[in-house]
Coordinates of C-alpha atoms and ligand atoms in Angstrom, one line a residue:
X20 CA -33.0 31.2 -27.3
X21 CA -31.9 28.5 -25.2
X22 CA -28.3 27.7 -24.8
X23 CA -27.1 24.0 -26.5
X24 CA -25.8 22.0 -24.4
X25 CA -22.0 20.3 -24.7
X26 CA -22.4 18.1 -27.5
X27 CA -20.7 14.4 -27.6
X28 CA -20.2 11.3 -30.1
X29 CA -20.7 7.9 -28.9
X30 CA -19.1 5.5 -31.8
X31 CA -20.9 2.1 -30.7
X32 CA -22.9 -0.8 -31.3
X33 CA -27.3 -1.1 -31.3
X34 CA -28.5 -3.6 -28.4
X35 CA -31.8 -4.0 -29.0
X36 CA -32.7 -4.6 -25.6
X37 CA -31.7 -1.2 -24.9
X38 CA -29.3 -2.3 -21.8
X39 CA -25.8 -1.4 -23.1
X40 CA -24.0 0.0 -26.2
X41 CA -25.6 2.7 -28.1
X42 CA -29.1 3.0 -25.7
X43 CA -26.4 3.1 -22.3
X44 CA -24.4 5.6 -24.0
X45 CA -27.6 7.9 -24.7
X46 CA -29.3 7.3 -21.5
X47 CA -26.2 8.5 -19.8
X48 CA -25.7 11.6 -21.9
X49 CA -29.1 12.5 -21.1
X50 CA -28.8 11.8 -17.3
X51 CA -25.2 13.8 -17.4
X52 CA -26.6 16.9 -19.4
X53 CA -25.0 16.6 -22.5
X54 CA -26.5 16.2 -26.2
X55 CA -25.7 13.1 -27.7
X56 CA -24.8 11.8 -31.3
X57 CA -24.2 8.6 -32.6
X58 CA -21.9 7.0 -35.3
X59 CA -23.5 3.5 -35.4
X60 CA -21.1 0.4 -36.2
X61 CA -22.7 -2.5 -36.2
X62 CA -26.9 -4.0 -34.8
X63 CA -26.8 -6.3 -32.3
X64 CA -29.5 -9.3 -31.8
X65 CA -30.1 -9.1 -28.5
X66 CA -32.4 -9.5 -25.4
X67 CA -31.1 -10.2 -21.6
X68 CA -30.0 -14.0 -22.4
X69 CA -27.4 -12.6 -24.6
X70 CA -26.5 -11.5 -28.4
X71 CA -28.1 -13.9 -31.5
X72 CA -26.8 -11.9 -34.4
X73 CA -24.8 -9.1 -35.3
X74 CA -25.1 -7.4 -38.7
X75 CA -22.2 -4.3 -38.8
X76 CA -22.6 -1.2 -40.8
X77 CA -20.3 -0.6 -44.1
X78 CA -17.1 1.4 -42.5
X79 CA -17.8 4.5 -44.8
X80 CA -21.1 4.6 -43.3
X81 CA -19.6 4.8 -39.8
X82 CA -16.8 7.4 -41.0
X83 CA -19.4 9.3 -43.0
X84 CA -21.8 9.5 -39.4
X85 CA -18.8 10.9 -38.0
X86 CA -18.1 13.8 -40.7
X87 CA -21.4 14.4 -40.7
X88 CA -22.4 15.6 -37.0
X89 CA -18.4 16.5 -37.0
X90 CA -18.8 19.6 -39.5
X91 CA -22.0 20.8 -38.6
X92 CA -23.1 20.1 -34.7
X93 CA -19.5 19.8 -33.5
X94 CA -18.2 17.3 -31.4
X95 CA -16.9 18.3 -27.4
X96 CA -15.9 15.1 -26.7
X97 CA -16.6 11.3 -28.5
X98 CA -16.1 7.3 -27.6
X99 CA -16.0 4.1 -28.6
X100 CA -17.7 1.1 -27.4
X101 CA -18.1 -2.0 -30.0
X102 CA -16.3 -1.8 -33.3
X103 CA -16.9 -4.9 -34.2
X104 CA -14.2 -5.3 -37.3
X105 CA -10.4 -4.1 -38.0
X106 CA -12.2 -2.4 -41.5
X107 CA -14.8 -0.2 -38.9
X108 CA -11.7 0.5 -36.9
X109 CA -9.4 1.8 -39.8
X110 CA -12.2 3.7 -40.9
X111 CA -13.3 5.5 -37.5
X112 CA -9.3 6.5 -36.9
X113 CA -9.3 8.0 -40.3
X114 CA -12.6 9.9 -39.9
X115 CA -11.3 10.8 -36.1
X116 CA -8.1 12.2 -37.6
X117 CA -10.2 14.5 -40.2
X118 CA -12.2 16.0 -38.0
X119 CA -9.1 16.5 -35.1
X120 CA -10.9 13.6 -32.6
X121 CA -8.2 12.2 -30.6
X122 CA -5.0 13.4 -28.9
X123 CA -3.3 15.1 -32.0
X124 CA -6.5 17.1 -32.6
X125 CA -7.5 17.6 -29.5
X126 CA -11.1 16.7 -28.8
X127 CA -11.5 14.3 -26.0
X128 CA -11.2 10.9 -27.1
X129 CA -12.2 7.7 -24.6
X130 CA -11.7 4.4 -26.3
X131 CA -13.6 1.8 -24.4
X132 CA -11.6 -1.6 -25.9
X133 CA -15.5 -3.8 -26.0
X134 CA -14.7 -7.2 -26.9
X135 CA -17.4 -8.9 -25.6
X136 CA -20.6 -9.0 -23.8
X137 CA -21.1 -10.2 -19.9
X138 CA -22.5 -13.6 -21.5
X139 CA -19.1 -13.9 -23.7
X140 CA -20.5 -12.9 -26.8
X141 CA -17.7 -12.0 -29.1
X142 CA -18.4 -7.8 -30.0
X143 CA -14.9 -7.7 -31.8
X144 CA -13.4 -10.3 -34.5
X145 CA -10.3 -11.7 -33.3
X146 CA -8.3 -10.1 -36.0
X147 CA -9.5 -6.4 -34.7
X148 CA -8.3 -6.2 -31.5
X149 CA -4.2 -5.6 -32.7
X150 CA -6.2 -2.5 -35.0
X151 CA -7.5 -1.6 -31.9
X152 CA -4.1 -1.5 -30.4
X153 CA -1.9 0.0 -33.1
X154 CA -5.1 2.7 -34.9
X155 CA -7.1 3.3 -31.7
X156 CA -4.9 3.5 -28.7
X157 CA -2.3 5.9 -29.9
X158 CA -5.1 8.6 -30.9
X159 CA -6.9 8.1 -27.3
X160 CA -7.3 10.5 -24.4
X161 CA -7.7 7.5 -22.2
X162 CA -9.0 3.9 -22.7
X163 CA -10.7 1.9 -20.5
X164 CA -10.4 -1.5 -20.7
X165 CA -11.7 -4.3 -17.7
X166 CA -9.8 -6.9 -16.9
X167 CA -11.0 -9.3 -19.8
X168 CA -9.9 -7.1 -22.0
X169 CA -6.8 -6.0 -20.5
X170 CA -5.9 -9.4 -20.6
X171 CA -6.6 -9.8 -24.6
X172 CA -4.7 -6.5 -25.2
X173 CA -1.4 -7.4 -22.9
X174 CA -1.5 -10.7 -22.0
X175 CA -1.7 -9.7 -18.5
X176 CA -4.1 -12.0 -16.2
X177 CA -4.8 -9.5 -12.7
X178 CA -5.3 -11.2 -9.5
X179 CA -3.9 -7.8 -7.0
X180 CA -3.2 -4.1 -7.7
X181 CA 0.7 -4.9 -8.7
X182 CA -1.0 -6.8 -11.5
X183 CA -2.8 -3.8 -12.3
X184 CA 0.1 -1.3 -12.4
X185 CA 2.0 -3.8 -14.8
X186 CA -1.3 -3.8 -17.1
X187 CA -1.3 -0.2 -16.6
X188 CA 2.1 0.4 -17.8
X189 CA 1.5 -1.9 -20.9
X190 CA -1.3 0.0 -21.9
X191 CA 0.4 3.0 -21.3
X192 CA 2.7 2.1 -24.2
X193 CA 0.2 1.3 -26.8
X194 CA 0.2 4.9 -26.5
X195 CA -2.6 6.7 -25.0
X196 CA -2.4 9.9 -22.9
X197 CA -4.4 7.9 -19.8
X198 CA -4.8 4.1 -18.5
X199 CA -7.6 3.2 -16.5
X200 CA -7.6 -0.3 -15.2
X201 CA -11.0 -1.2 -14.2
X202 CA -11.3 -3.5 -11.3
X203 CA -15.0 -4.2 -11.3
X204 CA -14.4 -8.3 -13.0
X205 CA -11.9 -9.1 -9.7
X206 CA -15.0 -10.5 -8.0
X207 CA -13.7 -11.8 -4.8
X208 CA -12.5 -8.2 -3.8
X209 CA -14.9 -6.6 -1.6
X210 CA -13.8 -3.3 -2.8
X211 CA -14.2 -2.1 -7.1
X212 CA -10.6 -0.6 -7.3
X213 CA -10.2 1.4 -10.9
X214 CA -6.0 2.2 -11.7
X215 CA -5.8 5.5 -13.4
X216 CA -2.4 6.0 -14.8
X217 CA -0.5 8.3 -17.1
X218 CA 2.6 7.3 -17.3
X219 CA 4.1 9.0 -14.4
X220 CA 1.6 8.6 -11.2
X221 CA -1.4 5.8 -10.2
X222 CA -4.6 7.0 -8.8
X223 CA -6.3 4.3 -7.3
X224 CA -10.4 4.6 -7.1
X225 CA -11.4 2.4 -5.0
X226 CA -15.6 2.1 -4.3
X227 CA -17.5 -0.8 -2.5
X228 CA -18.9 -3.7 -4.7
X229 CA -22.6 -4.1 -4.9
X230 CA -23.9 -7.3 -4.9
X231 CA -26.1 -7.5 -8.3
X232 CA -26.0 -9.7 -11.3
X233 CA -27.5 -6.7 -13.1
X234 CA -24.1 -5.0 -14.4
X235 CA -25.0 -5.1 -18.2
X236 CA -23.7 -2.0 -19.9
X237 CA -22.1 -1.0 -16.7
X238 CA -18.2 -0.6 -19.0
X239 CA -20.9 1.4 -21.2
X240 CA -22.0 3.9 -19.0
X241 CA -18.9 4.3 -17.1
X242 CA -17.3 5.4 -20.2
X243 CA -19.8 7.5 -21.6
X244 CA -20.2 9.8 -18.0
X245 CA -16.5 10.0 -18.6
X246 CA -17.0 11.5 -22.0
X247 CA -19.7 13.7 -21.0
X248 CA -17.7 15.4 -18.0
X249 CA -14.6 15.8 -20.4
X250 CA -17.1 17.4 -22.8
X251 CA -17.5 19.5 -19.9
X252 CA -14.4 20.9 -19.4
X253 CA -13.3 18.9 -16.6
X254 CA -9.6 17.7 -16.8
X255 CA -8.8 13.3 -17.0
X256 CA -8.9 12.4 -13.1
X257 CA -12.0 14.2 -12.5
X258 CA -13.8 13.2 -15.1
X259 CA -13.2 10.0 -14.1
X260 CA -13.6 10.1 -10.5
X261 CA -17.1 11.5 -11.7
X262 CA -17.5 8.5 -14.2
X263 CA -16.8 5.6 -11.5
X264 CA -19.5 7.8 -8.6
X265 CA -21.8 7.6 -11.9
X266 CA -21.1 4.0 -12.4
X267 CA -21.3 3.2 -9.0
X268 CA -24.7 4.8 -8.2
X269 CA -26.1 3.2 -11.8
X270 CA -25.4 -0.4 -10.5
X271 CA -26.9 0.2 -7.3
X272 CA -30.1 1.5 -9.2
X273 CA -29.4 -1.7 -11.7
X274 CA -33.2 -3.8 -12.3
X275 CA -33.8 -7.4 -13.5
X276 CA -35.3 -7.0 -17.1
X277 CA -36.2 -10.4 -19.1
X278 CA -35.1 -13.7 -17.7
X279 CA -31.6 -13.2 -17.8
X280 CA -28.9 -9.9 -16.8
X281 CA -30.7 -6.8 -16.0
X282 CA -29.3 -3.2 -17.1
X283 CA -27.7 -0.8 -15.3
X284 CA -29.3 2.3 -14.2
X285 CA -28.5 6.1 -15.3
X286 CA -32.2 6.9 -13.8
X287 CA -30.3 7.2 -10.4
X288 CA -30.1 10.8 -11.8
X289 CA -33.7 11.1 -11.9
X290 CA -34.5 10.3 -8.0
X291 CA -35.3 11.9 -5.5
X292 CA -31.8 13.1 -3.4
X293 CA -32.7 10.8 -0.8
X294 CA -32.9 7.9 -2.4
X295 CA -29.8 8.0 -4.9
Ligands
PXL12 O1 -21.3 -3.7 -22.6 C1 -20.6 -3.8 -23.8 C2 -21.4 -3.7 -25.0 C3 -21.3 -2.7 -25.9 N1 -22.0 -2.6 -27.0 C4 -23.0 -3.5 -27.3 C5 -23.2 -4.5 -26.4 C6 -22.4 -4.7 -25.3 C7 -22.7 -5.8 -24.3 O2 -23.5 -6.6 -24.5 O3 -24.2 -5.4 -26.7 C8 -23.8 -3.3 -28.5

């Protein structure tokens, strides 16, 4: 018999043009090694020119996804990406909580805040993102917010890394173990520098910007090669040093598609040594 592979949970949102939420998520389990399940929350309209409806799933339908590959596969390791309402959220923390996701039951748990897409489609209602806050972020392992959405959660507006250690510490005391302040959005910074923080030391990641337009699902994947190296066994800072290498290399793979933002690329796995 062959031996299965670490097994993950990727709680997210359909983009039919397979660029970012659910079909990033697989694509990078599958580059990273790891089996992937999904709890679906909500399909997404979509194409590279940006999001033209959403319909979301009933919340017991997301928490019963969850029982249901919880208490027979197993779950190494799960995320988030979009939630979409504060009834989804209240329902995926209550379903986390049964089946011991999250800091208090100790499975690996990566909440990725979404809010919105690259073209400012709204992912998350406005009345969500304080559930997100008060349900999400006290049961998480680490979230990893960019700085849009650091600046919806705190208030904080970035411009230079002492920004980034005060949004750091804010997040911090929403309550999750880790903090990772992604730097990616600060666009006139040659370099990408990620804050890793939990609540004692900074890490700073830095890694060279590529220039692309092509970044959709980039938060996606990021997160998701996080969740598959925790799923592996590897403690917070490595699996993240790993996620940002995996990110990095995925942009600089990234291809047009459509007329508008091209995906990101996990096939970087795929390629030949030389030309990764
Ligand atoms: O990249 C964030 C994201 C997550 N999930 C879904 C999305 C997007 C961005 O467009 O469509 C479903």
């Amino acid at each position: 018999m062959n031996a299965t592979p670490p097994r993950v949970l990727t709680i997210a949102g359909s983009d039919s043009g397979g660029g970012a939420g659910i079909q990033a998520d697989l694509r990078t389990f599958f580059a990273c090694g790891v089996h992937g399940m999904t709890a679906v929350t909500a399909v997404t309209v979509q194409n590279s020119l940006g999001v033209s409806g959403v319909s979301t799933i009933p919340p017991e339908v997301v928490a019963a996804q969850i029982e249901a590959v919880a208490d027979d596969i197993g779950v190494l390791a799960a995320k988030t990406g979009m939630l979409a309402t504060a009834e989804i959220i209240a329902a995926v923390a209550k379903a986390c909580d049964k089946v011991h996701i999250g800091r208090e039951g100790r499975i690996p748990f990566v909440v990725d805040p979404v809010a919105a897409s690259m073209h400012g489609d709204q992912l998350l209602r406005d009345d969500a993102m304080s559930a997100l806050r008060t349900e999400l972020f006290p049961r998480a392992t680490i979230v990893t917010p960019n700085l849009d959405e650091v600046r919806l959660l705190t208030g904080i507006t970035v411009r230079d890394l002492a920004g980034a250690r005060a949004a750091a510490r804010a997040l911090h005391a929403l309550g999750p173990q880790w903090a990772l302040v992604k730097g990616g959005h600060m666009h006139d910074d040659p370099e990408c520098v990620d804050l890793l923080y939990d609540g004692e030391t900074f890490l700073e990641l830095p890694a060279a910007r590529v220039d692309t337009v092509h970044t959709h699902g980039g938060g996606d994947t990021m997160a998701s090669s996080i969740t598959a190296a925790l799923a592996r066994g590897m403690d917070v800072p490595a699996a993240v040093r790993f996620g940002k290498a995996f990110v990095t290399r995925a942009v600089r793979h990234a291809y047009p598609l459509g007329g508008g933002v091209g995906p990101v690329s996990a096939f970087w796995r795929l390629a030949p040594e030389e030309e990764r």
